[in-house]
mmCIF file of C-alpha atoms and ligand atoms in Angstrom:
data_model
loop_
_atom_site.group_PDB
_atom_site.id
_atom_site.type_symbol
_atom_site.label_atom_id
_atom_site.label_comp_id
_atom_site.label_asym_id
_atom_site.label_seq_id
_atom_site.Cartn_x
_atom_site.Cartn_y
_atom_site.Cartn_z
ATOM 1 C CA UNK R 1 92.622 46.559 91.751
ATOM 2 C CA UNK R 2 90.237 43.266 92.509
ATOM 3 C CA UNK R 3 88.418 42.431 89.108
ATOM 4 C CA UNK R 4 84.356 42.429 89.797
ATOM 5 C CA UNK R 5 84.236 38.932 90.113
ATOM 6 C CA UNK R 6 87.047 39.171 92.808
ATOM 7 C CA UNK R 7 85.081 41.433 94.595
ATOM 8 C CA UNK R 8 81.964 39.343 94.201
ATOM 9 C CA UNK R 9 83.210 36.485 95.644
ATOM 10 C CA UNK R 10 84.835 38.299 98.510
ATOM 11 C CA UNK R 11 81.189 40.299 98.997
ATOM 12 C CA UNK R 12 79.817 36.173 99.074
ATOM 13 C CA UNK R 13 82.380 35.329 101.830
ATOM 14 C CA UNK R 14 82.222 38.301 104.154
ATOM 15 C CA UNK R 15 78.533 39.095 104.007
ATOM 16 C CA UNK R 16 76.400 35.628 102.606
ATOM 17 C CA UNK R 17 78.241 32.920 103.988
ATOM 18 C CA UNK R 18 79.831 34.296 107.085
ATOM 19 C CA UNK R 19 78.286 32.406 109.958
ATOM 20 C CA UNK R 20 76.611 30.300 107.724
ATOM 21 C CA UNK R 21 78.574 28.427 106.051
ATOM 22 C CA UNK R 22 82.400 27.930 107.289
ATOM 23 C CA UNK R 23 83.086 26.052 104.288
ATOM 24 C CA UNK R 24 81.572 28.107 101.703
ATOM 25 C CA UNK R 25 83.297 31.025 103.387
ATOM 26 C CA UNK R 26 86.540 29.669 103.145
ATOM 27 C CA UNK R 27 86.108 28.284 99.285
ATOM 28 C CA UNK R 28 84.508 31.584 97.463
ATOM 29 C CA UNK R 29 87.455 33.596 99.495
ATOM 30 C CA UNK R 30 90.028 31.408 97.967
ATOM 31 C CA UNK R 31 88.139 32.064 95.016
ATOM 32 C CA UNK R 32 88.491 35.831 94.746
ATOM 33 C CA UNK R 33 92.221 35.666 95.440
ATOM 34 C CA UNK R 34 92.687 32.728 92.831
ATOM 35 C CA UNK R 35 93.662 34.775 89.256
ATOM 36 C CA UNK R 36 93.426 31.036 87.801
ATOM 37 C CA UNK R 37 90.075 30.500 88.612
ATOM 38 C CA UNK R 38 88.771 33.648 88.104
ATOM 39 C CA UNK R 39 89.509 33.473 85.019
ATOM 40 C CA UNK R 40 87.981 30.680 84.010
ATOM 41 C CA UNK R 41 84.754 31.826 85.898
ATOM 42 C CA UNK R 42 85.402 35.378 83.917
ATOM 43 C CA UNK R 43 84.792 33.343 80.694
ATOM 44 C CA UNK R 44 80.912 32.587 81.657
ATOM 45 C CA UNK R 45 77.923 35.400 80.946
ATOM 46 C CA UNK R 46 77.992 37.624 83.644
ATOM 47 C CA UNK R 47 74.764 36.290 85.425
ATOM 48 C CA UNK R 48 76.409 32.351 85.546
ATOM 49 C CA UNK R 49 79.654 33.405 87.402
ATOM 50 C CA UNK R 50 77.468 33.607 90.973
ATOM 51 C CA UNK R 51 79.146 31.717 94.053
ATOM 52 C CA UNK R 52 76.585 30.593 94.757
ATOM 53 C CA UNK R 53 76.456 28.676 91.211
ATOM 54 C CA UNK R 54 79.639 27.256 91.255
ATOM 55 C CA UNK R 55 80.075 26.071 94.690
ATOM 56 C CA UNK R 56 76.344 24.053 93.770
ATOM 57 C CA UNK R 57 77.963 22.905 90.478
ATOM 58 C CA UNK R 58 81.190 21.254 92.152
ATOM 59 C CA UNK R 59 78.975 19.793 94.541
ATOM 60 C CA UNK R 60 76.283 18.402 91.838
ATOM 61 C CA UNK R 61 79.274 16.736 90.206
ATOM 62 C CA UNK R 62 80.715 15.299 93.443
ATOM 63 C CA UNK R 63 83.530 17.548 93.554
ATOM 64 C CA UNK R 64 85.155 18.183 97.104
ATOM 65 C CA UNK R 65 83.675 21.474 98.904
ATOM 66 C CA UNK R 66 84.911 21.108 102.275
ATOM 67 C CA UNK R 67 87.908 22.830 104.067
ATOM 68 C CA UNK R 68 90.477 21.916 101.856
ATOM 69 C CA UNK R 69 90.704 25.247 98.888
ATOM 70 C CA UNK R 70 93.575 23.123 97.430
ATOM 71 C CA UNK R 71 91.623 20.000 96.815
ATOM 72 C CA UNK R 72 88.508 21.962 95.734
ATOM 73 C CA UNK R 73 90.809 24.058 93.179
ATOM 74 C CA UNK R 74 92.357 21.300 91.350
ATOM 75 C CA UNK R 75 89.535 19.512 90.999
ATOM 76 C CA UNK R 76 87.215 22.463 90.006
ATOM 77 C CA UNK R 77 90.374 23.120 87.151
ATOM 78 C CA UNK R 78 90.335 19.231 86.280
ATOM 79 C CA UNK R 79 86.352 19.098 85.496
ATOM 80 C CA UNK R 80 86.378 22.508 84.039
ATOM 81 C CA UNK R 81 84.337 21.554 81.152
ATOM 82 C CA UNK R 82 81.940 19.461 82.870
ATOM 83 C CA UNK R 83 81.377 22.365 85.969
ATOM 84 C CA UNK R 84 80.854 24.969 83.006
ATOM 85 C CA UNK R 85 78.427 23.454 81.358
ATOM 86 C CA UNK R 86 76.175 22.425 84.497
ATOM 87 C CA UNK R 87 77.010 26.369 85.471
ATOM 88 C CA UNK R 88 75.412 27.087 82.199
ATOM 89 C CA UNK R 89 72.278 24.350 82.226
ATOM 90 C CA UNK R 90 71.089 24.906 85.759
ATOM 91 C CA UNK R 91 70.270 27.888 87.711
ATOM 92 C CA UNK R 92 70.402 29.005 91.527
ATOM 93 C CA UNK R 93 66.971 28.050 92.366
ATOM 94 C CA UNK R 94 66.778 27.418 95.974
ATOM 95 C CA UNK R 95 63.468 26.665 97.015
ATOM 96 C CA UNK R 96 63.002 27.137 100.705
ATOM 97 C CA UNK R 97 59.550 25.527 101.788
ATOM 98 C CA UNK R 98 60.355 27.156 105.013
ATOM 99 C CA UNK R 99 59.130 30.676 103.644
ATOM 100 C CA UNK R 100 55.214 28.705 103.751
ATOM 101 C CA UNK R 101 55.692 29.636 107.974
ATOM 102 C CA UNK R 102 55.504 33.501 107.194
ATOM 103 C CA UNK R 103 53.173 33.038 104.357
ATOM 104 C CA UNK R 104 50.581 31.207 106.554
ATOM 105 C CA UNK R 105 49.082 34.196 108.653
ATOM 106 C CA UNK R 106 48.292 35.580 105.559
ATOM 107 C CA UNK R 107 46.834 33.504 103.440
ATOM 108 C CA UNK R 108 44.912 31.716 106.637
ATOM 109 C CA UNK R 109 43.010 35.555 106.983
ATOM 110 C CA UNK R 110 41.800 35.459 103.503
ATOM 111 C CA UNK R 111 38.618 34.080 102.399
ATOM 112 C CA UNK R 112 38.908 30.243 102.006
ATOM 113 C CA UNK R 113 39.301 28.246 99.685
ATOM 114 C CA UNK R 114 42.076 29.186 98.229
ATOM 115 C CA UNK R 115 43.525 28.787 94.439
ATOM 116 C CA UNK R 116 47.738 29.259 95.258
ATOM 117 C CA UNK R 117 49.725 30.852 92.118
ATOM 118 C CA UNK R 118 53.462 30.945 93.000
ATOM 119 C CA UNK R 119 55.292 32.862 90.181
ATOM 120 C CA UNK R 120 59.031 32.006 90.371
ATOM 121 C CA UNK R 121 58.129 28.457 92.154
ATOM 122 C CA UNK R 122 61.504 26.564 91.361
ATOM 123 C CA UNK R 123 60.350 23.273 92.309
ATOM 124 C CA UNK R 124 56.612 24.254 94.011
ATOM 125 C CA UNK R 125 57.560 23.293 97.924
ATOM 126 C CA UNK R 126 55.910 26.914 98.618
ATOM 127 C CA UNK R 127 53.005 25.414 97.097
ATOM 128 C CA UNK R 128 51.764 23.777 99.923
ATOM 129 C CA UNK R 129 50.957 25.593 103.472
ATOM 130 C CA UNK R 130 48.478 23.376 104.373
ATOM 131 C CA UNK R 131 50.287 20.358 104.008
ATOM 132 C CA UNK R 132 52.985 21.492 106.561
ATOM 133 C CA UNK R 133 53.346 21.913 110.888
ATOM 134 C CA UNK R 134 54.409 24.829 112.285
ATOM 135 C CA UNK R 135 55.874 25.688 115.621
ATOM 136 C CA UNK R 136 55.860 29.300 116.283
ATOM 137 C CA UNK R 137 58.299 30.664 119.279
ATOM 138 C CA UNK R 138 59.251 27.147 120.364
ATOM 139 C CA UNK R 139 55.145 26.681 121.306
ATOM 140 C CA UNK R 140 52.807 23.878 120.318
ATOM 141 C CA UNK R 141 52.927 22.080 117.060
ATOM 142 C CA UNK R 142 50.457 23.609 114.903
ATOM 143 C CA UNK R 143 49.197 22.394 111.127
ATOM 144 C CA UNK R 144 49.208 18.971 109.422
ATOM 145 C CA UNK R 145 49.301 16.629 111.816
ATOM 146 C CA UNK R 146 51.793 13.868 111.536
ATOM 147 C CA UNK R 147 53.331 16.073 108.781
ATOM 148 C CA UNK R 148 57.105 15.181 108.347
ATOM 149 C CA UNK R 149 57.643 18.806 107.734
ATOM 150 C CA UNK R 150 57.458 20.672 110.453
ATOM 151 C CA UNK R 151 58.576 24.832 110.285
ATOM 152 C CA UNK R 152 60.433 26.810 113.446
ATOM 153 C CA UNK R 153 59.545 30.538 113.133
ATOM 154 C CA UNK R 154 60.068 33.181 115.871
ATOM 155 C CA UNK R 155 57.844 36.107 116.028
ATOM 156 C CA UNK R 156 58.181 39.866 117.204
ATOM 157 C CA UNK R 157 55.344 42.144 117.106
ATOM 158 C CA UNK R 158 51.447 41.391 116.454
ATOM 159 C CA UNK R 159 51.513 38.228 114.706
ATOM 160 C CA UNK R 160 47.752 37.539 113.641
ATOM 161 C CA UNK R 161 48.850 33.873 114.308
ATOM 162 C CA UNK R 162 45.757 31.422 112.510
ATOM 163 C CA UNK R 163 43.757 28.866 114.222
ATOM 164 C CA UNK R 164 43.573 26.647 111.040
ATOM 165 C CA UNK R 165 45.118 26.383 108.507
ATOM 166 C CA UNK R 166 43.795 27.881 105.314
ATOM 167 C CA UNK R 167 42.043 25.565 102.504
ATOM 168 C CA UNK R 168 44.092 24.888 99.468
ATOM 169 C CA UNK R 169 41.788 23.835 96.471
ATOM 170 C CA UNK R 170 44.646 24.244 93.629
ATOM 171 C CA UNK R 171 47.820 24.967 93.653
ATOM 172 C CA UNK R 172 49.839 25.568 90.266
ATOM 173 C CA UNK R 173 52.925 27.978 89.257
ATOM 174 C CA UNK R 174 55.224 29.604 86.921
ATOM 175 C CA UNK R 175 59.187 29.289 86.675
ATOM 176 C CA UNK R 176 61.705 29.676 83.555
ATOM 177 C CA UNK R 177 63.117 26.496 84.810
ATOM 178 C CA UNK R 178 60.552 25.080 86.578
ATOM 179 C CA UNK R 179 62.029 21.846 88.827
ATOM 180 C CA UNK R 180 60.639 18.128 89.017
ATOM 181 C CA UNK R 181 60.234 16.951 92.200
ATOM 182 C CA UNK R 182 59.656 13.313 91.123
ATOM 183 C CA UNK R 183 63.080 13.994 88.446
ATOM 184 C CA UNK R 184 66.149 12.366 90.638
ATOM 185 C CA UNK R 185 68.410 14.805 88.655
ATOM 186 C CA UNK R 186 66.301 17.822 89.378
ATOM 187 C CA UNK R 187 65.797 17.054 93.338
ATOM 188 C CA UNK R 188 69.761 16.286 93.618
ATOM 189 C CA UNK R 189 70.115 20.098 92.005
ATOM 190 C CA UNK R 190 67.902 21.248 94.985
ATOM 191 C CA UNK R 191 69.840 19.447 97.345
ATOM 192 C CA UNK R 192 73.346 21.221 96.579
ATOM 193 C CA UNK R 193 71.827 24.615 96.583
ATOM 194 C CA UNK R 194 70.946 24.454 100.163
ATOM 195 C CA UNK R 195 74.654 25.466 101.920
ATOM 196 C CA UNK R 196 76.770 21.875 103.248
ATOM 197 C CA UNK R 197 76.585 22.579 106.808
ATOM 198 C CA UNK R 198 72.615 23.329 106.941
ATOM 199 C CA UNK R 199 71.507 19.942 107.387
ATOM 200 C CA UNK R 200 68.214 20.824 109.452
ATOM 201 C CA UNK R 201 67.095 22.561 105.989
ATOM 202 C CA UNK R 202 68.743 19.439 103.917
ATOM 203 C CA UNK R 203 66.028 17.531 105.730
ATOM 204 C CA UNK R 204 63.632 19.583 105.621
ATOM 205 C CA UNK R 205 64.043 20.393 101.696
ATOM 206 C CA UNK R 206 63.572 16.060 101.680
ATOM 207 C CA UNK R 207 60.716 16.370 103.598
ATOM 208 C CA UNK R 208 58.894 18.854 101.194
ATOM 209 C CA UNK R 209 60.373 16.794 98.423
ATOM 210 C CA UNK R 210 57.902 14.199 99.734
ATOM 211 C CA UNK R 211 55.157 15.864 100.795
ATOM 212 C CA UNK R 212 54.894 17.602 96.996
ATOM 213 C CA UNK R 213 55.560 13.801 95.546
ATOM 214 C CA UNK R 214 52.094 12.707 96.723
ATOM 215 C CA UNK R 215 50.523 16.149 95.046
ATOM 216 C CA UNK R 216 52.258 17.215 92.187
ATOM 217 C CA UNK R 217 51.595 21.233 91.659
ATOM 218 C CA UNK R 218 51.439 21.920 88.297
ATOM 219 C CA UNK R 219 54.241 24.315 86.804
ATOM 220 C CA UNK R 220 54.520 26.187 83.521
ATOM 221 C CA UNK R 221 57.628 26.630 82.000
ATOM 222 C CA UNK R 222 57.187 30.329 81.352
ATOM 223 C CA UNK R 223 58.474 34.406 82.491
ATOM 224 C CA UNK R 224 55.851 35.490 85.356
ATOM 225 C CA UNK R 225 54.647 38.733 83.943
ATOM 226 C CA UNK R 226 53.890 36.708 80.809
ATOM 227 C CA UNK R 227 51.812 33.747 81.752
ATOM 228 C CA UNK R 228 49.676 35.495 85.306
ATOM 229 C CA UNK R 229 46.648 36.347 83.461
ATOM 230 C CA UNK R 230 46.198 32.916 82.063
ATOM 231 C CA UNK R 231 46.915 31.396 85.140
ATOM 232 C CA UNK R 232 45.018 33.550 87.571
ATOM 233 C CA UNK R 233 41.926 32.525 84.576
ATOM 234 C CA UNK R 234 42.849 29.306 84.764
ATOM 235 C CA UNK R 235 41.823 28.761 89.169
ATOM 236 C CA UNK R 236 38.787 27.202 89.875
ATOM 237 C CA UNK R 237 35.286 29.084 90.275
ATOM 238 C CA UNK R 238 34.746 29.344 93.547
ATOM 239 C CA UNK R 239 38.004 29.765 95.084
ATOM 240 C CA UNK R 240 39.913 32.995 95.865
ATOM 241 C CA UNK R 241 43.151 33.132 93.222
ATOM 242 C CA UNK R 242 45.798 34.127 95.280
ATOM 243 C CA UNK R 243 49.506 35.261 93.738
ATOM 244 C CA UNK R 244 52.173 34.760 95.611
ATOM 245 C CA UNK R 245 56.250 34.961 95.082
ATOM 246 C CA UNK R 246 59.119 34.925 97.242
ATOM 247 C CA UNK R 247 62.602 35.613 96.714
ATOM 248 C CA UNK R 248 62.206 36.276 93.106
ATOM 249 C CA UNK R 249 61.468 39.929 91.776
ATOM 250 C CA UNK R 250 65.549 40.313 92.653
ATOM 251 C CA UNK R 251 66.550 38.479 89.528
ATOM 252 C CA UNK R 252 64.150 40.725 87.431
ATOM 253 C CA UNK R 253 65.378 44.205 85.522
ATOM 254 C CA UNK R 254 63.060 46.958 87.419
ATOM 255 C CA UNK R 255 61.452 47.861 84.323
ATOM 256 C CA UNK R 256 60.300 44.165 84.453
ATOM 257 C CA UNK R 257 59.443 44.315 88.157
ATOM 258 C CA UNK R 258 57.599 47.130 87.324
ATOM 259 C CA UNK R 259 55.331 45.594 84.550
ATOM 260 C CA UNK R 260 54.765 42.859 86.622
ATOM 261 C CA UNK R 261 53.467 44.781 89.653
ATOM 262 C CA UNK R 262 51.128 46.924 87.073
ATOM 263 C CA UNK R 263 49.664 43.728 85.959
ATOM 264 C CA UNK R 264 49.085 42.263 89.648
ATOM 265 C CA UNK R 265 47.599 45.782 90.475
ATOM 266 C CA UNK R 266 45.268 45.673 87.286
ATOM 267 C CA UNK R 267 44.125 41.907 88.253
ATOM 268 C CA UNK R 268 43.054 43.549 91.929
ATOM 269 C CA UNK R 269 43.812 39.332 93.344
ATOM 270 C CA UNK R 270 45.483 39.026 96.441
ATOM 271 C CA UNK R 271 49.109 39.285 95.903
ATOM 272 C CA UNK R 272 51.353 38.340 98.525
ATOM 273 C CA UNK R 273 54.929 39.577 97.993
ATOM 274 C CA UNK R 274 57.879 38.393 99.986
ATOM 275 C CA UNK R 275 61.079 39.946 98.498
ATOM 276 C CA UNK R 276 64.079 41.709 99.521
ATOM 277 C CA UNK R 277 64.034 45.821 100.182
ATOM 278 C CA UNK R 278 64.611 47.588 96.947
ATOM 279 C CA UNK R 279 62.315 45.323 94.678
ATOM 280 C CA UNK R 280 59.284 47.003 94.863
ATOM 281 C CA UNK R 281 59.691 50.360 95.387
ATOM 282 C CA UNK R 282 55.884 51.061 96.119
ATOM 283 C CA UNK R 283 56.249 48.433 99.243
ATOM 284 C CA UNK R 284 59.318 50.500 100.404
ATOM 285 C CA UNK R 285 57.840 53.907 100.422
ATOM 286 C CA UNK R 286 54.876 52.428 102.614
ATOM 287 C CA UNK R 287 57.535 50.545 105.550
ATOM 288 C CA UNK R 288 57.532 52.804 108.259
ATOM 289 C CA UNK R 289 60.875 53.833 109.489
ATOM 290 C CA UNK R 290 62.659 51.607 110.806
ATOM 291 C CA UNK R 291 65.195 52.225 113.610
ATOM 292 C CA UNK R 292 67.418 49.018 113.036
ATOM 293 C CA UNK R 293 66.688 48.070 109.465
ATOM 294 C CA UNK R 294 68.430 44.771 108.517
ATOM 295 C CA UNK R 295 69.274 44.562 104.779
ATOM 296 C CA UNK R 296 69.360 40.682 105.077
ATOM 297 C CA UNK R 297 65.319 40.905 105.852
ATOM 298 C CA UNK R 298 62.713 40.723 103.069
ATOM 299 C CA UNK R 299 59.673 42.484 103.387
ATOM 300 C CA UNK R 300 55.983 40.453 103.389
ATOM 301 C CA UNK R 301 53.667 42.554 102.047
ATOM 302 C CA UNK R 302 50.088 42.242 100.553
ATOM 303 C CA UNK R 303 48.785 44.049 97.562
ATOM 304 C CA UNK R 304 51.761 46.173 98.184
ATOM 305 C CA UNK R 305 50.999 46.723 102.155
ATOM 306 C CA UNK R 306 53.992 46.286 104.499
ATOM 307 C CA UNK R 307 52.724 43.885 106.894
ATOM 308 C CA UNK R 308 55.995 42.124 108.262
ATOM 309 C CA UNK R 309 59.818 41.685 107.749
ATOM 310 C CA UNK R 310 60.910 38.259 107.448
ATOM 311 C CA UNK R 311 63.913 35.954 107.898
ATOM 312 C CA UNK R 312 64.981 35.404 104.124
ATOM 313 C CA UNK R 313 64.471 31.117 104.851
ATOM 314 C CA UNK R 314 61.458 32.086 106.534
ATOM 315 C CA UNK R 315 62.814 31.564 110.478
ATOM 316 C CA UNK R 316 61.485 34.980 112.073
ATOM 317 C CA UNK R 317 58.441 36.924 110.911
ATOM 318 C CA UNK R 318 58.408 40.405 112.709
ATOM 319 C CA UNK R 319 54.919 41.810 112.783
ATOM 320 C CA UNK R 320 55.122 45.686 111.487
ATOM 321 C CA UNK R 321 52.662 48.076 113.769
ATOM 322 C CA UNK R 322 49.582 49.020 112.168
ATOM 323 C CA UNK R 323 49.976 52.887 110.723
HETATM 324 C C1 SAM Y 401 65.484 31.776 94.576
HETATM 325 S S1 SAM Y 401 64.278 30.884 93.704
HETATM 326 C C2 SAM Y 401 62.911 31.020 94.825
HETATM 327 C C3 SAM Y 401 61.963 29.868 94.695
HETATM 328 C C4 SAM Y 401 60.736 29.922 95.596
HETATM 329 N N1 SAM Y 401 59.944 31.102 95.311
HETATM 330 C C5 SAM Y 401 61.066 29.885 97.066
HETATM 331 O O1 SAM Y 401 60.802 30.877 97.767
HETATM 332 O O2 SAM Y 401 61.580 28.884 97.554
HETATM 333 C C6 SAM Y 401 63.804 32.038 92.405
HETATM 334 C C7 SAM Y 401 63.054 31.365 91.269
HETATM 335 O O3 SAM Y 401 62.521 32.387 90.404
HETATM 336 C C8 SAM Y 401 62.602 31.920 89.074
HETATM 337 N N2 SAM Y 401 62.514 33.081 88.171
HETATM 338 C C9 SAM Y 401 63.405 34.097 88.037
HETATM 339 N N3 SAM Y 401 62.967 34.973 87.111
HETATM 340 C C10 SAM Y 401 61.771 34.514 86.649
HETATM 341 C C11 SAM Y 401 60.830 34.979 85.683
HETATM 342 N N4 SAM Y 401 61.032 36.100 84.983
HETATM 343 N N5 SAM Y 401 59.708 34.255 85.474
HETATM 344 C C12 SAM Y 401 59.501 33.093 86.166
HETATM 345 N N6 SAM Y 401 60.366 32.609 87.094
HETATM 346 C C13 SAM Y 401 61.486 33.298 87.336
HETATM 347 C C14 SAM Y 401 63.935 31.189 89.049
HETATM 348 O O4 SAM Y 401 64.021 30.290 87.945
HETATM 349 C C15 SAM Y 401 63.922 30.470 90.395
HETATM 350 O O5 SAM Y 401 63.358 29.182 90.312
#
């Protein structure tokens, strides 16, 4: 029988990286059939032996991850030590400043100005919504002008699209790890977590890299639940404190999703959730059904309202009906 790291890495070829990444595919299959390797993987804490972590680690070290499993095997066995320990030090922290285009009808419908908190911010590019363009359906360039990021998104559904884009007054957030954008080190981490043959979000990820350069965001080092209050205290009179998070709560126990939710619910802020089904069990029993329900889709949702399912990098926002 597979071991459940096999089958891990075989779940990572079939189901993440299919279609996505050819490469990747071909690497974390070789992977799962590779007793070798496995077991050197096998000798990391459970939560470092991701696919996702190792492929980034042979990368950050300039190991070969293209189509050749041979090449990437005996080097990976070669640098053992050196892929370990960067498996241990870093974390899979993609940040994805694409998520801001299914953020923005949201936060442009609240009322302005607006104090961002991102809990689980990685490196802050979600940070900054008004310092991005957007083009929604293929239409008109919308946003920032002359920003060097600009966001595709397609819509379904009754997309309260904004006119402007909202007014950010402060923008500050919380990660275990948070990431430097101005650290060299930190921003070539960022780089190897985004897949090798998506080069349109390479660019983009260098794009937000800049953009966030000019306007550092502050980040605590610090667990969400634990540090929200003093951060939510912390936003400027005046301006509406929003909380916001995307593709985090997943790496949380429940009972910790579940304390953090009772502490967003007690602070009554806006709190705009974008996280995979299953994470927040009182946004699941509110999604109406839904006749094709992909599992790949997160779920936008504010103060714990369904409002929209989303493409997990942000590239479609589908609109839910109003109950
Ligand atoms: C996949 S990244 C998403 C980053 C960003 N929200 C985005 O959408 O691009 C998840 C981030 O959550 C952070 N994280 C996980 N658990 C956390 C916790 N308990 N408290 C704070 N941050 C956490 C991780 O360190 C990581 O940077």
């Amino acid at each position: 029988m597979a071991s459940e790291t096999s089958a891990r890495y075989l779940r990572f070829a079939a189901t993440e990286a299919r279609g996505h990444s050819p490469s990747y595919e071909r690497l974390a299959g070789g992977v799962a059939d590779d007793p070798g390797l496995l077991s050197l993987v096998d000798q990391l804490p459970g939560e470092r032996r991701q696919p996702n972590l190792l492929l980034a680690a042979v990368r950050f070290l300039n190991g070969p991850v293209g189509d050749d499993y041979a090449a990437f095997r005996a080097w990976t066995v070669t640098h053992w030590t050196r892929v370990r320990n960067t498996m241990l030090e870093r974390r899979t922290q993609t940040n994805e400043p694409g998520r801001c285009a299914v953020l923005l009808p949201v936060l442009a419908r609240l009322p302005q100005p607006l104090a961002l908190i991102e809990v689980g911010a990685s490196a802050g590019l979600c940070l900054y919504p008004d310092r991005y363009a957007y083009r929604y359906d293929g239409g008109a360039v919308f946003g920032e002008a002359d920003s060097p990021v600009v966001l595709d998104c397609v819509t379904t559904g009754p997309v309260p699209l904004p006119e402007r884009l909202p007014e950010v007054v402060w923008r500050a957030g919380v990660d275990l790890n948070p990431l430097d954008v101005s650290e060299p080190q930190d921003v070539h981490w960022l780089e190897c977590l985004v897949w090798p043959e998506q080069h349109e979000r390479l660019a983009r990820l260098r794009n937000a890299v800049g953009v966030a350069r000019t306007e550092p965001p502050t980040l605590v080092r610090g667990d969400l639940d634990a540090t929200i209050r003093d951060l939510v205290a912390a936003a400027p009179a005046g301006a509406t404190p929003v909380v916001l998070h995307s593709a985090v709560l997943a790496y949380l126990p429940p009972e910790k999703r579940a304390s953090f939710a009772a502490t967003m619910r007690d602070l009554a802020c806006p709190w705009i959730s974008n996280e995979a089904p299953g994470v927040l069990p009182a946004v699941d029993r509110r999604l109406p059904p839904l006749p094709e329900a992909d599992g790949l889709l997160f779920t936008l949702a504010l103060n714990e309202r369904p409002l929209a399912r989303t493409g997990p990098h942000g590239q479609s926002l589908e609109w839910l009906p109003t109950p």
